[in-house]
């Protein structure tokens, strides 16, 4: 049970309030099978696939949501932007910083005397302090070189991105997909380990209609020859690979 308890605490992503809530939940469970069920439920309850009792589910969701709701608006956008990236994907902070700047997420006043990269490090540091992002400064550069979201925090990030119409995701196992009825000005293409069939996907009327309003695409997939047809559809948009 001790080992299972450690797994459950790790699944909290280091959030003190979430640890406290789950500690109270585990105190009421007395067998290993009950603890295992809690562990399995934690990873899925935010997506609505299974649930605890209403009170416990709402408590954990409230704790994670509170972390987000208390962020300043710029940090909210910085955090939501991380939903662009696939699960378990180390995010290059330098690349991320220029994506933030291109989108106007970083406050231009902040880098009148500092580089975009320096400002991004400040934002990442604040998210790390709030236990919302995992990252450590590199001993050689003293910068955050990569960052990542814990699985549970990423689920919350995806849900918030969907709720706020911040982003739509095509492919992968994310909660958003090309059939979503909601339009967003950002599109992420996740097709790990396989080629993205651009020609086939472009026949999807839902996806084609989304491209009318898209201003930014993050593309992470094996590129095939059909990619030119996607570029022709988004020639005026910003595209990051």
Tab-separated table of C-alpha atoms in Angstrom:
chain	number	residue	atom	x	y	z
A	1	UNK	CA	0.000	0.000	0.000
A	2	UNK	CA	2.934	2.310	0.657
A	3	UNK	CA	4.120	1.933	-2.941
A	4	UNK	CA	0.619	2.551	-4.280
A	5	UNK	CA	0.348	5.600	-2.041
A	6	UNK	CA	3.553	7.001	-3.521
A	7	UNK	CA	2.161	6.504	-7.030
A	8	UNK	CA	-1.020	8.326	-6.104
A	9	UNK	CA	0.843	11.255	-4.551
A	10	UNK	CA	3.089	11.457	-7.630
A	11	UNK	CA	-0.027	11.598	-9.799
A	12	UNK	CA	-0.978	14.839	-8.031
A	13	UNK	CA	1.814	16.620	-9.896
A	14	UNK	CA	3.230	18.063	-6.659
A	15	UNK	CA	0.183	20.233	-5.926
A	16	UNK	CA	0.017	20.612	-2.124
A	17	UNK	CA	-3.752	21.093	-2.017
A	18	UNK	CA	-4.358	18.094	-4.280
A	19	UNK	CA	-2.109	15.973	-2.044
A	20	UNK	CA	-4.139	17.091	0.967
A	21	UNK	CA	-7.456	16.249	-0.696
A	22	UNK	CA	-6.269	12.846	-1.858
A	23	UNK	CA	-4.746	12.147	1.559
A	24	UNK	CA	-8.176	12.623	3.074
A	25	UNK	CA	-9.676	10.338	0.448
A	26	UNK	CA	-7.133	7.557	1.022
A	27	UNK	CA	-7.649	7.729	4.779
A	28	UNK	CA	-11.164	6.425	4.218
A	29	UNK	CA	-9.958	3.508	2.055
A	30	UNK	CA	-8.646	0.444	3.895
A	31	UNK	CA	-7.660	-2.124	1.270
A	32	UNK	CA	-5.117	-2.227	-1.555
A	33	UNK	CA	-7.854	-2.806	-4.121
A	34	UNK	CA	-9.589	0.389	-2.993
A	35	UNK	CA	-6.327	2.327	-3.286
A	36	UNK	CA	-5.780	0.916	-6.778
A	37	UNK	CA	-9.228	2.092	-7.790
A	38	UNK	CA	-8.418	5.583	-6.518
A	39	UNK	CA	-5.176	5.553	-8.525
A	40	UNK	CA	-7.002	4.517	-11.700
A	41	UNK	CA	-9.771	7.057	-11.169
A	42	UNK	CA	-7.410	9.987	-10.671
A	43	UNK	CA	-6.148	9.812	-14.241
A	44	UNK	CA	-9.579	9.631	-15.798
A	45	UNK	CA	-12.053	11.588	-13.683
A	46	UNK	CA	-11.247	14.960	-15.254
A	47	UNK	CA	-12.152	13.610	-18.670
A	48	UNK	CA	-15.450	12.347	-17.274
A	49	UNK	CA	-14.813	8.684	-18.098
A	50	UNK	CA	-15.216	7.477	-14.488
A	51	UNK	CA	-15.778	9.250	-11.223
A	52	UNK	CA	-15.397	9.215	-7.474
A	53	UNK	CA	-18.341	10.177	-5.332
A	54	UNK	CA	-19.509	13.621	-6.387
A	55	UNK	CA	-17.945	15.331	-3.396
A	56	UNK	CA	-14.477	13.855	-3.864
A	57	UNK	CA	-14.437	14.370	-7.623
A	58	UNK	CA	-15.455	17.982	-7.258
A	59	UNK	CA	-12.866	18.557	-4.536
A	60	UNK	CA	-9.939	17.365	-6.653
A	61	UNK	CA	-11.209	19.188	-9.729
A	62	UNK	CA	-11.699	22.321	-7.680
A	63	UNK	CA	-8.120	22.202	-6.376
A	64	UNK	CA	-6.642	21.887	-9.853
A	65	UNK	CA	-8.976	24.484	-11.313
A	66	UNK	CA	-8.201	26.886	-8.493
A	67	UNK	CA	-4.511	26.754	-9.410
A	68	UNK	CA	-5.468	27.888	-12.899
A	69	UNK	CA	-8.097	30.459	-11.957
A	70	UNK	CA	-5.699	32.285	-9.645
A	71	UNK	CA	-3.175	32.870	-12.423
A	72	UNK	CA	-2.773	36.373	-13.900
A	73	UNK	CA	-4.249	36.532	-17.404
A	74	UNK	CA	-0.873	36.345	-19.173
A	75	UNK	CA	0.129	33.266	-17.200
A	76	UNK	CA	-3.244	31.688	-17.972
A	77	UNK	CA	-2.532	32.012	-21.680
A	78	UNK	CA	1.023	30.744	-21.223
A	79	UNK	CA	-0.310	27.702	-19.386
A	80	UNK	CA	-3.115	26.981	-21.861
A	81	UNK	CA	-0.617	27.191	-24.705
A	82	UNK	CA	1.104	24.079	-23.332
A	83	UNK	CA	-1.945	22.074	-24.422
A	84	UNK	CA	-0.542	22.359	-27.967
A	85	UNK	CA	2.078	19.743	-27.154
A	86	UNK	CA	1.596	15.945	-27.084
A	87	UNK	CA	1.452	13.940	-23.885
A	88	UNK	CA	4.828	13.129	-22.284
A	89	UNK	CA	6.512	15.558	-24.663
A	90	UNK	CA	9.432	17.583	-23.243
A	91	UNK	CA	8.776	21.129	-24.463
A	92	UNK	CA	11.716	23.168	-25.740
A	93	UNK	CA	11.442	26.428	-23.781
A	94	UNK	CA	13.354	28.470	-26.358
A	95	UNK	CA	10.970	27.372	-29.107
A	96	UNK	CA	8.045	27.918	-26.758
A	97	UNK	CA	9.194	31.450	-25.920
A	98	UNK	CA	9.112	32.522	-29.570
A	99	UNK	CA	5.719	30.903	-30.069
A	100	UNK	CA	4.439	32.879	-27.083
A	101	UNK	CA	5.928	36.084	-28.489
A	102	UNK	CA	4.549	35.470	-32.004
A	103	UNK	CA	1.078	34.993	-30.536
A	104	UNK	CA	1.341	38.166	-28.474
A	105	UNK	CA	1.023	36.185	-25.245
A	106	UNK	CA	4.170	37.660	-23.745
A	107	UNK	CA	3.761	41.276	-22.673
A	108	UNK	CA	5.941	43.363	-25.087
A	109	UNK	CA	6.685	45.839	-22.290
A	110	UNK	CA	8.451	43.048	-20.414
A	111	UNK	CA	11.134	42.569	-23.041
A	112	UNK	CA	11.973	46.152	-23.951
A	113	UNK	CA	15.184	45.697	-21.969
A	114	UNK	CA	15.241	41.884	-21.802
A	115	UNK	CA	15.275	39.157	-24.413
A	116	UNK	CA	12.149	37.167	-25.219
A	117	UNK	CA	13.937	34.122	-23.857
A	118	UNK	CA	14.645	35.837	-20.531
A	119	UNK	CA	11.018	36.847	-20.141
A	120	UNK	CA	9.859	33.316	-20.950
A	121	UNK	CA	12.131	31.981	-18.213
A	122	UNK	CA	10.416	34.285	-15.720
A	123	UNK	CA	6.999	32.967	-16.791
A	124	UNK	CA	8.144	29.340	-16.620
A	125	UNK	CA	9.642	29.940	-13.191
A	126	UNK	CA	6.338	31.303	-11.923
A	127	UNK	CA	4.439	28.268	-13.245
A	128	UNK	CA	7.025	25.961	-11.665
A	129	UNK	CA	6.644	27.724	-8.309
A	130	UNK	CA	2.904	27.141	-8.516
A	131	UNK	CA	3.540	23.422	-9.184
A	132	UNK	CA	1.694	23.647	-12.494
A	133	UNK	CA	4.698	22.923	-14.720
A	134	UNK	CA	7.635	20.581	-14.211
A	135	UNK	CA	11.066	21.977	-15.055
A	136	UNK	CA	14.519	22.533	-13.579
A	137	UNK	CA	17.163	25.079	-14.450
A	138	UNK	CA	20.106	23.726	-16.413
A	139	UNK	CA	23.303	23.844	-14.361
A	140	UNK	CA	25.349	25.159	-17.287
A	141	UNK	CA	23.010	27.806	-18.686
A	142	UNK	CA	20.947	28.603	-15.557
A	143	UNK	CA	17.916	28.563	-17.871
A	144	UNK	CA	14.863	26.357	-18.096
A	145	UNK	CA	15.740	24.387	-21.234
A	146	UNK	CA	12.665	22.131	-21.297
A	147	UNK	CA	9.405	21.910	-19.408
A	148	UNK	CA	6.583	19.421	-19.171
A	149	UNK	CA	3.107	18.940	-17.730
A	150	UNK	CA	2.249	16.142	-15.354
A	151	UNK	CA	-0.427	13.828	-16.789
A	152	UNK	CA	-3.160	14.998	-14.433
A	153	UNK	CA	-2.303	18.663	-14.861
A	154	UNK	CA	-2.274	18.203	-18.641
A	155	UNK	CA	-5.807	16.784	-18.534
A	156	UNK	CA	-6.946	19.884	-16.683
A	157	UNK	CA	-5.048	22.061	-19.169
A	158	UNK	CA	-6.787	20.373	-22.117
A	159	UNK	CA	-10.193	20.805	-20.530
A	160	UNK	CA	-9.591	24.485	-19.773
A	161	UNK	CA	-8.300	25.042	-23.313
A	162	UNK	CA	-11.500	23.490	-24.651
A	163	UNK	CA	-13.750	25.416	-22.258
A	164	UNK	CA	-12.151	28.711	-23.272
A	165	UNK	CA	-12.092	27.832	-26.981
A	166	UNK	CA	-8.334	28.374	-26.868
A	167	UNK	CA	-7.219	25.425	-28.981
A	168	UNK	CA	-8.397	22.498	-31.076
A	169	UNK	CA	-6.327	19.323	-31.463
A	170	UNK	CA	-6.324	16.909	-34.398
A	171	UNK	CA	-5.076	13.361	-33.848
A	172	UNK	CA	-3.563	11.582	-30.884
A	173	UNK	CA	-5.579	10.662	-27.793
A	174	UNK	CA	-6.497	14.167	-26.685
A	175	UNK	CA	-9.947	15.199	-25.590
A	176	UNK	CA	-10.262	17.578	-28.544
A	177	UNK	CA	-10.392	16.456	-32.157
A	178	UNK	CA	-11.263	17.576	-35.664
A	179	UNK	CA	-14.957	16.798	-35.075
A	180	UNK	CA	-15.263	19.341	-32.300
A	181	UNK	CA	-18.189	21.745	-32.876
A	182	UNK	CA	-16.163	24.588	-31.371
A	183	UNK	CA	-13.923	26.791	-33.470
A	184	UNK	CA	-10.606	28.036	-32.218
A	185	UNK	CA	-7.957	30.241	-33.781
A	186	UNK	CA	-5.290	27.694	-32.863
A	187	UNK	CA	-4.856	24.162	-34.155
A	188	UNK	CA	-2.418	21.482	-32.991
A	189	UNK	CA	-1.754	18.423	-35.179
A	190	UNK	CA	-0.521	15.408	-33.183
A	191	UNK	CA	0.236	12.308	-35.204
A	192	UNK	CA	3.114	10.543	-33.396
A	193	UNK	CA	4.704	7.498	-35.006
A	194	UNK	CA	2.691	7.737	-38.215
A	195	UNK	CA	2.208	9.980	-41.201
A	196	UNK	CA	-0.539	12.553	-41.102
A	197	UNK	CA	-2.749	11.956	-44.136
A	198	UNK	CA	-3.236	15.585	-45.096
A	199	UNK	CA	-5.213	14.845	-48.252
A	200	UNK	CA	-7.607	12.580	-46.379
A	201	UNK	CA	-7.994	14.901	-43.403
A	202	UNK	CA	-8.618	17.911	-45.623
A	203	UNK	CA	-11.756	16.161	-46.904
A	204	UNK	CA	-13.154	16.443	-43.397
A	205	UNK	CA	-15.573	19.408	-43.689
A	206	UNK	CA	-15.296	20.124	-39.967
A	207	UNK	CA	-11.524	20.502	-40.179
A	208	UNK	CA	-11.704	22.571	-43.371
A	209	UNK	CA	-14.185	24.963	-41.787
A	210	UNK	CA	-11.871	25.444	-38.826
A	211	UNK	CA	-9.055	26.595	-41.101
A	212	UNK	CA	-11.042	29.712	-41.982
A	213	UNK	CA	-10.414	31.112	-38.511
A	214	UNK	CA	-7.080	29.474	-37.675
A	215	UNK	CA	-4.188	31.861	-37.095
A	216	UNK	CA	-1.625	29.448	-35.626
A	217	UNK	CA	-0.830	25.762	-36.218
A	218	UNK	CA	1.571	23.602	-34.244
A	219	UNK	CA	2.408	20.569	-36.364
A	220	UNK	CA	4.015	17.522	-34.752
A	221	UNK	CA	3.848	14.544	-37.072
A	222	UNK	CA	5.744	12.705	-39.775
A	223	UNK	CA	5.446	14.864	-42.888
A	224	UNK	CA	4.261	13.332	-46.145
A	225	UNK	CA	4.032	14.851	-49.625
A	226	UNK	CA	0.472	15.966	-49.024
A	227	UNK	CA	1.628	18.550	-46.507
A	228	UNK	CA	1.810	21.127	-49.308
A	229	UNK	CA	-1.973	21.074	-49.525
A	230	UNK	CA	-2.190	22.024	-45.863
A	231	UNK	CA	0.303	24.860	-46.332
A	232	UNK	CA	-1.788	26.162	-49.241
A	233	UNK	CA	-4.804	26.263	-46.923
A	234	UNK	CA	-2.948	28.151	-44.215
A	235	UNK	CA	-0.580	30.306	-46.263
A	236	UNK	CA	-1.371	33.385	-44.180
A	237	UNK	CA	-1.153	31.607	-40.858
A	238	UNK	CA	1.744	31.054	-38.528
A	239	UNK	CA	2.924	27.448	-38.580
A	240	UNK	CA	5.368	25.900	-36.122
A	241	UNK	CA	6.969	22.487	-36.594
